[in-house]
Tab-separated table of C-alpha atoms in Angstrom:
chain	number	residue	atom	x	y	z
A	7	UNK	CA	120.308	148.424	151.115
A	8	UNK	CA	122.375	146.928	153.862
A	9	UNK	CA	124.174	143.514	153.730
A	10	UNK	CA	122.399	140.259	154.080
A	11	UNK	CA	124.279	140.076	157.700
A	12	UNK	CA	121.691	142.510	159.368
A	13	UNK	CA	118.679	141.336	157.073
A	14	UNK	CA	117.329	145.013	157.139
A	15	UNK	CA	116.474	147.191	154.293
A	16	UNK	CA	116.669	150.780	152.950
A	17	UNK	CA	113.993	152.894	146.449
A	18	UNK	CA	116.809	154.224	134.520
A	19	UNK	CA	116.756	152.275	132.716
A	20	UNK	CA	114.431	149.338	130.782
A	21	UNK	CA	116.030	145.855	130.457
A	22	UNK	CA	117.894	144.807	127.368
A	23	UNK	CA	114.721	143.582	126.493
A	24	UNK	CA	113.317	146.616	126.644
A	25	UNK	CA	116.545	148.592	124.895
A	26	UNK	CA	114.458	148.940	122.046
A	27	UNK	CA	111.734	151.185	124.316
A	28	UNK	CA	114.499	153.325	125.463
A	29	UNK	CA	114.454	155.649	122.100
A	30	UNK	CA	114.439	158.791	123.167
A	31	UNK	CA	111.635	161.269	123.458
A	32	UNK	CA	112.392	165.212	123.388
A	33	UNK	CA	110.951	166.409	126.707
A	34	UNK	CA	110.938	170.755	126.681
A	35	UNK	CA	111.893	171.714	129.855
A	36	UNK	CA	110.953	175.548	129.793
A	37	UNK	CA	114.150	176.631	130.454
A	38	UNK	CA	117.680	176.672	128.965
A	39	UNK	CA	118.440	173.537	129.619
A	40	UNK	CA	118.565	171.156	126.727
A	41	UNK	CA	115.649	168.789	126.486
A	42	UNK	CA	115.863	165.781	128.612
A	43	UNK	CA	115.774	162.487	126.720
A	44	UNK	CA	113.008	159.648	128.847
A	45	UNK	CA	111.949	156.541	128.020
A	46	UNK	CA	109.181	155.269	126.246
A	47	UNK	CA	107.581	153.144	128.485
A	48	UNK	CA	107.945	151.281	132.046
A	49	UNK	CA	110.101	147.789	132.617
A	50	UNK	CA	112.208	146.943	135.391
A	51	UNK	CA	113.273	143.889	136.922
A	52	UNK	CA	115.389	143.450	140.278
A	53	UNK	CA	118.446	144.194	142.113
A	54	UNK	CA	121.239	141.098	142.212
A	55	UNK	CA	122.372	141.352	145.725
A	56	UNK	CA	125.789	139.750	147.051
A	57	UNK	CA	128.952	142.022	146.415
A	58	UNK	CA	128.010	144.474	148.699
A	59	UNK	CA	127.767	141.635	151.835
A	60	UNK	CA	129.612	141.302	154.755
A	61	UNK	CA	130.880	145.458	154.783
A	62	UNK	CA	129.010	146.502	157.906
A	63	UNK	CA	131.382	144.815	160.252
A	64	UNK	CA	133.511	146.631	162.459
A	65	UNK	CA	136.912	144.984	160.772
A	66	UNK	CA	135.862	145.686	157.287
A	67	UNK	CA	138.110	148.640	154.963
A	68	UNK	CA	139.513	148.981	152.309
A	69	UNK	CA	142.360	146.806	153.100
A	70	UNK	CA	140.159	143.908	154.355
A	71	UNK	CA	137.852	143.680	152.009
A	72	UNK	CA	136.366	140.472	153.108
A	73	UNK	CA	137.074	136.834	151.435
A	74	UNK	CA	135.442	136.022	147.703
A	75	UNK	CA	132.885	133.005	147.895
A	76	UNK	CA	132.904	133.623	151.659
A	77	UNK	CA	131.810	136.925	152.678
A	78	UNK	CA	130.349	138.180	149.495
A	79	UNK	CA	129.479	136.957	146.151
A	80	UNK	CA	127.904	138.240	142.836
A	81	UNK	CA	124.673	136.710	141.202
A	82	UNK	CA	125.052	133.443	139.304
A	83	UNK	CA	124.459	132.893	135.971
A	84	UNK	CA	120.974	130.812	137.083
A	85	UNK	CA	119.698	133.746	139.016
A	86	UNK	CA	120.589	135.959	136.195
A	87	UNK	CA	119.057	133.800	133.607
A	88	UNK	CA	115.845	133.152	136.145
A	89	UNK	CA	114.990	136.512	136.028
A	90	UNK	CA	115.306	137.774	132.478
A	91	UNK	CA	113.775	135.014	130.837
A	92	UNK	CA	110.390	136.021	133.040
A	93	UNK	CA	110.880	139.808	131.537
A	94	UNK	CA	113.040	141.366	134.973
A	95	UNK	CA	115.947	141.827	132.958
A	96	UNK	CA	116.619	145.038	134.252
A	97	UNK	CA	119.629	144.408	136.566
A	98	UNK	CA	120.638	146.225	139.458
A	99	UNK	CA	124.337	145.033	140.503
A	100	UNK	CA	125.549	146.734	143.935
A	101	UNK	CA	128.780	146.140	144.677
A	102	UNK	CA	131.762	148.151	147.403
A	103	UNK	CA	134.155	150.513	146.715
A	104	UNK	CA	136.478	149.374	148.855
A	105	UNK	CA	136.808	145.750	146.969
A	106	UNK	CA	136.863	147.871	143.334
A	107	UNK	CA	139.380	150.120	144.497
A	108	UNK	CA	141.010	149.037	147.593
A	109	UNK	CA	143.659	152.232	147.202
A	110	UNK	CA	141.796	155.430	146.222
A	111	UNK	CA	143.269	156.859	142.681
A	112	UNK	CA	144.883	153.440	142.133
A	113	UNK	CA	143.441	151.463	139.273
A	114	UNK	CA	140.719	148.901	139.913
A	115	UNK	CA	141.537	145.718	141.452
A	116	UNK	CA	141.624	143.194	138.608
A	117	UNK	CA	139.779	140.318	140.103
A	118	UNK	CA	137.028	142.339	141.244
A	119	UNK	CA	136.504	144.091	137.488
A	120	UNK	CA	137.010	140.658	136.119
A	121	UNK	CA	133.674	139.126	138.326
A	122	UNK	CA	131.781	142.455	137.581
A	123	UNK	CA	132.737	141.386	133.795
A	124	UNK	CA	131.762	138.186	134.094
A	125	UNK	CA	128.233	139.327	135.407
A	126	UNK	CA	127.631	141.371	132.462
A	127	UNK	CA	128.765	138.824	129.915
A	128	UNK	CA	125.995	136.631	132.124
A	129	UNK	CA	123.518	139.355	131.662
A	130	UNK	CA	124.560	139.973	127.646
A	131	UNK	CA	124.265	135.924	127.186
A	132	UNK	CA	120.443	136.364	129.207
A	133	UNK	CA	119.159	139.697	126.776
A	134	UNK	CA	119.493	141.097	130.463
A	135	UNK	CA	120.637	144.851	131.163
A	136	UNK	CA	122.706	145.969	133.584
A	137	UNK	CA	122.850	149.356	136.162
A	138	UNK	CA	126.085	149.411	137.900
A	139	UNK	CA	125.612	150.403	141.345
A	140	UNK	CA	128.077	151.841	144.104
A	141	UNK	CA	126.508	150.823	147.268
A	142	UNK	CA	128.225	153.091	149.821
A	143	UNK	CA	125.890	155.446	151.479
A	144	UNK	CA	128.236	158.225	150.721
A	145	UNK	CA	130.951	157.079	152.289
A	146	UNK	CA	134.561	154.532	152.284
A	147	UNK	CA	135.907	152.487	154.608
A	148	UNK	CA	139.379	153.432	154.996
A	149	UNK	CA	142.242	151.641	157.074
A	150	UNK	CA	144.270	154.482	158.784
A	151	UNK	CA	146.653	153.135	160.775
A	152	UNK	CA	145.438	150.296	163.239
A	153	UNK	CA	141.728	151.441	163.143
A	154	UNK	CA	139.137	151.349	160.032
A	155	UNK	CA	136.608	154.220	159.682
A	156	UNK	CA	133.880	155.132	157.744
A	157	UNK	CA	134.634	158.556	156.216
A	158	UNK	CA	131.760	160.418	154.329
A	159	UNK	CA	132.915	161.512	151.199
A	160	UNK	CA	134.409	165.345	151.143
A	161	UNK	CA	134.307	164.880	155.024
A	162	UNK	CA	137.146	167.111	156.963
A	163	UNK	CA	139.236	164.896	159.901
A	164	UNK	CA	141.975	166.737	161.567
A	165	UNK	CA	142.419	169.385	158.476
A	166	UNK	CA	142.427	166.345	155.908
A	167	UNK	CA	139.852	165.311	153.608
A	168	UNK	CA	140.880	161.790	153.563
A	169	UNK	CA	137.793	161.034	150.862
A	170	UNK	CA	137.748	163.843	148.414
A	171	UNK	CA	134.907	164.387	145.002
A	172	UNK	CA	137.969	163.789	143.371
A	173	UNK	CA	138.322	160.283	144.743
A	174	UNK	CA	134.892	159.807	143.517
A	175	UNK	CA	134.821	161.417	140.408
A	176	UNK	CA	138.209	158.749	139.492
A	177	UNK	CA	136.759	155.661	140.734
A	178	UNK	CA	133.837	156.344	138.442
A	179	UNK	CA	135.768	157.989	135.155
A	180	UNK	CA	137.679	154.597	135.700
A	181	UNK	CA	134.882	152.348	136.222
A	182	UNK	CA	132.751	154.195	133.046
A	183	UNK	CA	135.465	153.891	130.896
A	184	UNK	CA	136.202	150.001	131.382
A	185	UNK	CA	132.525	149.657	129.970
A	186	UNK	CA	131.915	152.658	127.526
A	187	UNK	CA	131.903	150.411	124.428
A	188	UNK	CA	129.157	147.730	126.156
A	189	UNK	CA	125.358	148.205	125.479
A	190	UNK	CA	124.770	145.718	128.231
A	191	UNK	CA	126.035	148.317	131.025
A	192	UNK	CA	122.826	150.797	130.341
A	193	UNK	CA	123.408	152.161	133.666
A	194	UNK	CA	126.176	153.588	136.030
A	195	UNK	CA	124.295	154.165	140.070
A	196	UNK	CA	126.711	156.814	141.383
A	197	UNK	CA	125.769	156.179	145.337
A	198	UNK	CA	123.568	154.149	146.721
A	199	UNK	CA	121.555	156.094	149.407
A	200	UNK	CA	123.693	158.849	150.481
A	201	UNK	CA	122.449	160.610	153.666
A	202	UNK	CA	123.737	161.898	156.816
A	203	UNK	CA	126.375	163.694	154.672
A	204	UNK	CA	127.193	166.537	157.416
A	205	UNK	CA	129.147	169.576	155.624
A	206	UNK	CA	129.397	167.694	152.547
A	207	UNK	CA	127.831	168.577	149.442
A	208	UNK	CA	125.871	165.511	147.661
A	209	UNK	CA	124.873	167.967	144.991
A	210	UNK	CA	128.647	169.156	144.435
A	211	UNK	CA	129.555	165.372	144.900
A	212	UNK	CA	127.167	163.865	142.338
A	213	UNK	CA	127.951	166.576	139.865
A	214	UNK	CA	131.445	165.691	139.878
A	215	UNK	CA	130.720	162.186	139.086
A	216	UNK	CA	128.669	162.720	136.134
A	217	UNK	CA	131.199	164.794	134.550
A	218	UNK	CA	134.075	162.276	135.407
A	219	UNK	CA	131.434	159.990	133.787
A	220	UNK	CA	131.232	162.108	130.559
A	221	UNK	CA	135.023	162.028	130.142
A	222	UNK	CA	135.018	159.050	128.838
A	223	UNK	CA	131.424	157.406	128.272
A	224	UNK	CA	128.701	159.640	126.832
A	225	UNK	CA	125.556	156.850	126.217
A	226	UNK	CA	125.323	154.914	129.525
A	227	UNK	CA	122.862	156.684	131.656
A	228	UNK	CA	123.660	158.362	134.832
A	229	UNK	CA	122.054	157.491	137.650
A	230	UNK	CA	121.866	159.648	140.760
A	231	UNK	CA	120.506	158.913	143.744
A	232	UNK	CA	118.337	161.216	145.727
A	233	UNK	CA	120.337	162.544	149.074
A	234	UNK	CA	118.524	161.459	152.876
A	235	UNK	CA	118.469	157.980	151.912
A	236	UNK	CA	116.791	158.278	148.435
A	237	UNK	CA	112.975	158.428	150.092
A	238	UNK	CA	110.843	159.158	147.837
A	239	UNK	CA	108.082	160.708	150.106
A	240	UNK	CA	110.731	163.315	151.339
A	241	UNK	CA	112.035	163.810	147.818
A	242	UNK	CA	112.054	167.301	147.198
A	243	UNK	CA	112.103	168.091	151.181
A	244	UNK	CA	115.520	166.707	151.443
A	245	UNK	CA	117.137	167.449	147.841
A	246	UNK	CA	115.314	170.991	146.998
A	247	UNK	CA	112.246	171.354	144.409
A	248	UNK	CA	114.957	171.523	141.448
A	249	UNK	CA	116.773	168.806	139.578
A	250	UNK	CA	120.613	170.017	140.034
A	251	UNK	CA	122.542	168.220	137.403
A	252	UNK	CA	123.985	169.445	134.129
A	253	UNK	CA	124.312	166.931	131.989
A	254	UNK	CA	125.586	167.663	128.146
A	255	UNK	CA	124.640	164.006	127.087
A	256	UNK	CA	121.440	164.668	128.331
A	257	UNK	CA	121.385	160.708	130.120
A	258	UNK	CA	120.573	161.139	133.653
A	259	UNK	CA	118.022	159.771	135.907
A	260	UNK	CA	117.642	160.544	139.559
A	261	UNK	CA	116.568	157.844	141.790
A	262	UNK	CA	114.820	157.121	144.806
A	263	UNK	CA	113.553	154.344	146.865
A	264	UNK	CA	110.396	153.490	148.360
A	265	UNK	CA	109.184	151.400	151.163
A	266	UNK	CA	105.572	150.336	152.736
A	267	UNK	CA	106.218	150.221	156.904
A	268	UNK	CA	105.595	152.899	159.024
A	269	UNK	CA	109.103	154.276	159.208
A	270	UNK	CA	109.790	153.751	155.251
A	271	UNK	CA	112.824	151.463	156.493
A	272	UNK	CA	111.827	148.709	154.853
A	273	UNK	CA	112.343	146.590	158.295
A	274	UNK	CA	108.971	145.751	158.808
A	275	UNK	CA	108.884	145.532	162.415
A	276	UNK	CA	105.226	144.939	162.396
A	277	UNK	CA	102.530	142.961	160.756
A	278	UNK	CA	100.314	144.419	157.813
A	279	UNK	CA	97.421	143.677	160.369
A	280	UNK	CA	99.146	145.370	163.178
A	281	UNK	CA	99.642	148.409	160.915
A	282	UNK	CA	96.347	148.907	159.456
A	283	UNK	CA	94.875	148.858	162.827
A	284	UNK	CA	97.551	152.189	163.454
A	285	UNK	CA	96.498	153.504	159.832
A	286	UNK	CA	93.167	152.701	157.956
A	287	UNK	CA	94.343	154.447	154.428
A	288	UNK	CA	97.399	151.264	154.149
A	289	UNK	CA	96.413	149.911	151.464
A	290	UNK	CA	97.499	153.874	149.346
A	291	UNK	CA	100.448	154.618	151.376
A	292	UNK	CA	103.089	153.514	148.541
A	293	UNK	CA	100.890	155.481	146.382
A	294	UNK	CA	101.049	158.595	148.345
A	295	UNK	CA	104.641	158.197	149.098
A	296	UNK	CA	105.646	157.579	145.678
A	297	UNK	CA	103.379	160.553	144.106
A	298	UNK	CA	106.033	163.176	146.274
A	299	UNK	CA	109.041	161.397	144.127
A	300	UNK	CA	106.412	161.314	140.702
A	301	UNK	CA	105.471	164.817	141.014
A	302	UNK	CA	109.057	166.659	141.361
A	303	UNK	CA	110.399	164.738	138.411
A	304	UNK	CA	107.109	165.325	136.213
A	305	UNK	CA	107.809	169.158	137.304
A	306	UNK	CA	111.250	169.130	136.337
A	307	UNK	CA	110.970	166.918	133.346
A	308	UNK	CA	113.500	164.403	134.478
A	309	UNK	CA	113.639	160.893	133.944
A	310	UNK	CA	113.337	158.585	137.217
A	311	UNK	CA	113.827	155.162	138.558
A	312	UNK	CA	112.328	153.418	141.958
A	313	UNK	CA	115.439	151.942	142.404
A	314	UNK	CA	114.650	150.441	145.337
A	315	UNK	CA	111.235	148.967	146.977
A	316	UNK	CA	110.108	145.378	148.517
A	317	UNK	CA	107.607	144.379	150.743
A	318	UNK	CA	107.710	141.131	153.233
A	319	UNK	CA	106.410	137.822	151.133
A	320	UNK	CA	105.088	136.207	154.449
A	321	UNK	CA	102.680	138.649	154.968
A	322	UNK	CA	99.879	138.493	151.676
A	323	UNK	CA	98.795	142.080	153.056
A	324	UNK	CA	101.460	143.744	151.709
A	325	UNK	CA	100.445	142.768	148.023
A	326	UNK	CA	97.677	144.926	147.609
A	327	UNK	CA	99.667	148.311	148.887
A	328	UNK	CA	102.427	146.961	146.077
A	329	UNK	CA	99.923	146.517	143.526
A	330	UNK	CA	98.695	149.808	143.904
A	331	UNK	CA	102.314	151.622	144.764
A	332	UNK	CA	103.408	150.079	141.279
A	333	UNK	CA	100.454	150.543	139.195
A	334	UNK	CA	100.578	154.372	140.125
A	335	UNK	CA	103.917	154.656	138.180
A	336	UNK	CA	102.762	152.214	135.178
A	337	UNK	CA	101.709	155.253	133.159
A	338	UNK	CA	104.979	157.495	133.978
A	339	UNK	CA	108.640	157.391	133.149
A	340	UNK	CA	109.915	156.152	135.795
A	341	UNK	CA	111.158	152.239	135.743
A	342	UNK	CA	111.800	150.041	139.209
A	343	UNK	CA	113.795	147.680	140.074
A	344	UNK	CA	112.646	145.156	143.415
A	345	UNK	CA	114.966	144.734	146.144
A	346	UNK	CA	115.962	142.631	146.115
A	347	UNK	CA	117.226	138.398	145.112
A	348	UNK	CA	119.881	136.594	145.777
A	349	UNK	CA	121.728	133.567	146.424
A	350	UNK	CA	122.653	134.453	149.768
A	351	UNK	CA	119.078	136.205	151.393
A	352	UNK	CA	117.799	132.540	152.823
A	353	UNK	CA	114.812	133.765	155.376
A	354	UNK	CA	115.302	137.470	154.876
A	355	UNK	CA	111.195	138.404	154.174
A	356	UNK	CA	112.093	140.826	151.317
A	357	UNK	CA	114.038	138.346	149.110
A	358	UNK	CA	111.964	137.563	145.420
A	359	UNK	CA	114.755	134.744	144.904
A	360	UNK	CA	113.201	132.171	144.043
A	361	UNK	CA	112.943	128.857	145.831
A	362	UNK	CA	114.038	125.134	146.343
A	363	UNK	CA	116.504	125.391	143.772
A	364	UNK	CA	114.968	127.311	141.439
A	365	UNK	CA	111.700	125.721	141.435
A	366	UNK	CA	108.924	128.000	143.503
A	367	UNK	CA	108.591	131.910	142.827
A	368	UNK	CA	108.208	133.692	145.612
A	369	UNK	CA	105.028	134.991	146.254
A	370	UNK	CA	106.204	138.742	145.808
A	371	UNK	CA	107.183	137.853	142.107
A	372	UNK	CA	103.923	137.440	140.498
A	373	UNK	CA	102.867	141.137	142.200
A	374	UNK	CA	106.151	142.473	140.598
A	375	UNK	CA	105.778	140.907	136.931
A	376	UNK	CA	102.690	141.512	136.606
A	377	UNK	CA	103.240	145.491	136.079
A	378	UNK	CA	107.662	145.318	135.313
A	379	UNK	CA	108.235	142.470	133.029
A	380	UNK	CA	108.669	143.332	129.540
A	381	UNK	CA	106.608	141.229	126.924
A	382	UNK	CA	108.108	141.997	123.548
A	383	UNK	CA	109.873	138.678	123.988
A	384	UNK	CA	108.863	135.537	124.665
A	385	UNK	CA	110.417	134.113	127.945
A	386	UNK	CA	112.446	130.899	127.784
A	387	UNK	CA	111.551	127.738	129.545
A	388	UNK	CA	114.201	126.374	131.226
């Protein structure tokens, strides 16, 4: 998803609350490959959006990283706590490369880890989960001389690879290793949304992060991310009818997203009304769209996650196609996560933050607990 500065949009795990679903279930996958470990059942909550702000400027990089409190932000404890006491504990946490690990193969920047820390410790306090995840597109934002650029990972520039796997593969052996040792972190999102990747490999790429991962952390799970945005209606057109990673802990899920416009941009440039006028089957879009991303995991016996999906809450329209998008994956293993709330979204149509401090869901919510929240605890009043 991109930052909250162009308001525009971009589809593992259950919730701590959940942790006790996530026993594992011997899946045979016809093959040599070792059975694949799923969950039992569906939960899923929402992604916490905020540390991945302000980096679609032209003067962002790795070496201006934007300002703390200013440009960017991660959730606050009353979000966190908002969420997972109505059974979305399942948090998604993007956050930038560049602010992690301002100098590729350096160690992580210490104020950064220590405000991802202090958002699982948030989470932990909440009986919240946690999925990690690198929202980057494939790419880093690297100062060379006067200029910043955008350089897709494994990309050649004037016979230099100024963003190689193994750049990748160290942020995230560093990254899994701080939090190998915390339940809480259930799940590591290599790449948000990688697309456009030219001559580079995402399959070769991804690969090479799992195994960093598995250096040094063999229970999180794994999440990969689906190549051509993660769209889970052009699933298997864009990544290939076979799962491609080898995993020895047997912990990955492969992720897609999933939106209801015309375009699957998640934009919505035009009206539910104006857009079941253009197409009279709406209302089973998300259905069919999903079913492309349902079907190629079912075949390969992989666990998945709708990492991404929202619709506009201004428009009541949009509630049915949701119901319907997310009661087609009730019965499956696949868990979802809304995109997305917030302290920072203020109009954008998508947000599920809640409103006047706290007080009024948003209208989107009671569409999204309805078939995500986990019941085997009671929620907290505040």
């Amino acid at each position: 998803m991109n930052s909250a500065n162009q308001l525009t949009r971009r589809e593992f795990v259950a919730a701590a609350g959940c942790a006790s679903l996530w026993a594992s279930e011997a899946i045979a996958t016809g093959s040599d490959r070792p059975a694949v470990a799923l969950p039992l059942r569906l939960c899923g909550g929402v992604s916490l959006a905020g540390a991945e702000f302000a980096a679609e400027g032209a003067g962002f990089s790795n070496q201006n990283p934007g300002i703390y409190g200013r440009d960017y932000q991660y959730p606050q404890r009353s979000t966190i706590e908002y969420f997972a006491a109505r059974g979305l504990g399942l948090l998604r946490i993007p956050f930038r490369w560049e602010r992690l690990q301002p100098r590729l193969f350096a160690p992580l920047a210490s104020p950064e880890l220590a405000r991802m820390r202090e958002v699982i410790d948030r989470a932990r306090a909440s009986d919240a989960a946690v999925v990690l995840d690198l929202h980057n597109y494939g790419r880093y934002r690297l100062k060379q001389g006067n200029q910043a650029r955008t350089v897709i990972i494994d990309e050649q520039i004037d016979g230099t690879v100024p963003v190689p796997r193994a750049a990748f593969a160290d942020v995230w052996r560093r990254l899994a290793a701080e939090f190998a040792s915390d339940a809480t972190v259930m799940g590591l999102g290599l790449m948000n949304e990688p697309h456009d990747m030219k001559s580079s490999d995402w399959k070769a790429i991804s690969q090479a992060g799992v195994d960093a991962v598995r250096e040094v952390n063999r229970t999180a799970w794994v999440v990969v991310a689906g190549d051509g945005w993660s769209n889970a209606h052009r699933f298997e057109e864009v990544n290939g009818p076979r799962a491609w990673i080898r995993d020895a802990a047997n912990r990955v899920v492969y992720e897609a997203h999933c939106y209801f416009d015309a375009d699957a941009s998640g934009k919505y440039r035009h009206s539910f009304v104006a857009e079941l006028r253009d197409d009279p089957r709406l209302a089973e879009r998300g259905v069919a769209r999903l079913r492309v991303f349902l079907d190629w995991c079912r075949r390969n016996q992989v666990a998945g996650f709708l990492g991404e999906f929202g619709i506009p809450g201004d428009d009541a329209g949009w509630q049915e196609v949701l119901s319907r998008a997310l009661a087609s994956i009730e019965h499956t293993k696949v868990s979802a996560c809304y995109w997305a709330a917030g302290e920072w979204w203020h109009d954008y149509p998508l947000s599920i933050q809640p409103r006047n401090d706290m007080r009024d869901p948003a209208p989107q919510q009671q569409v999204v607990a309805r078939f995500l929240a986990n019941r085997t605890t009671t929620p907290r009043p505040f």
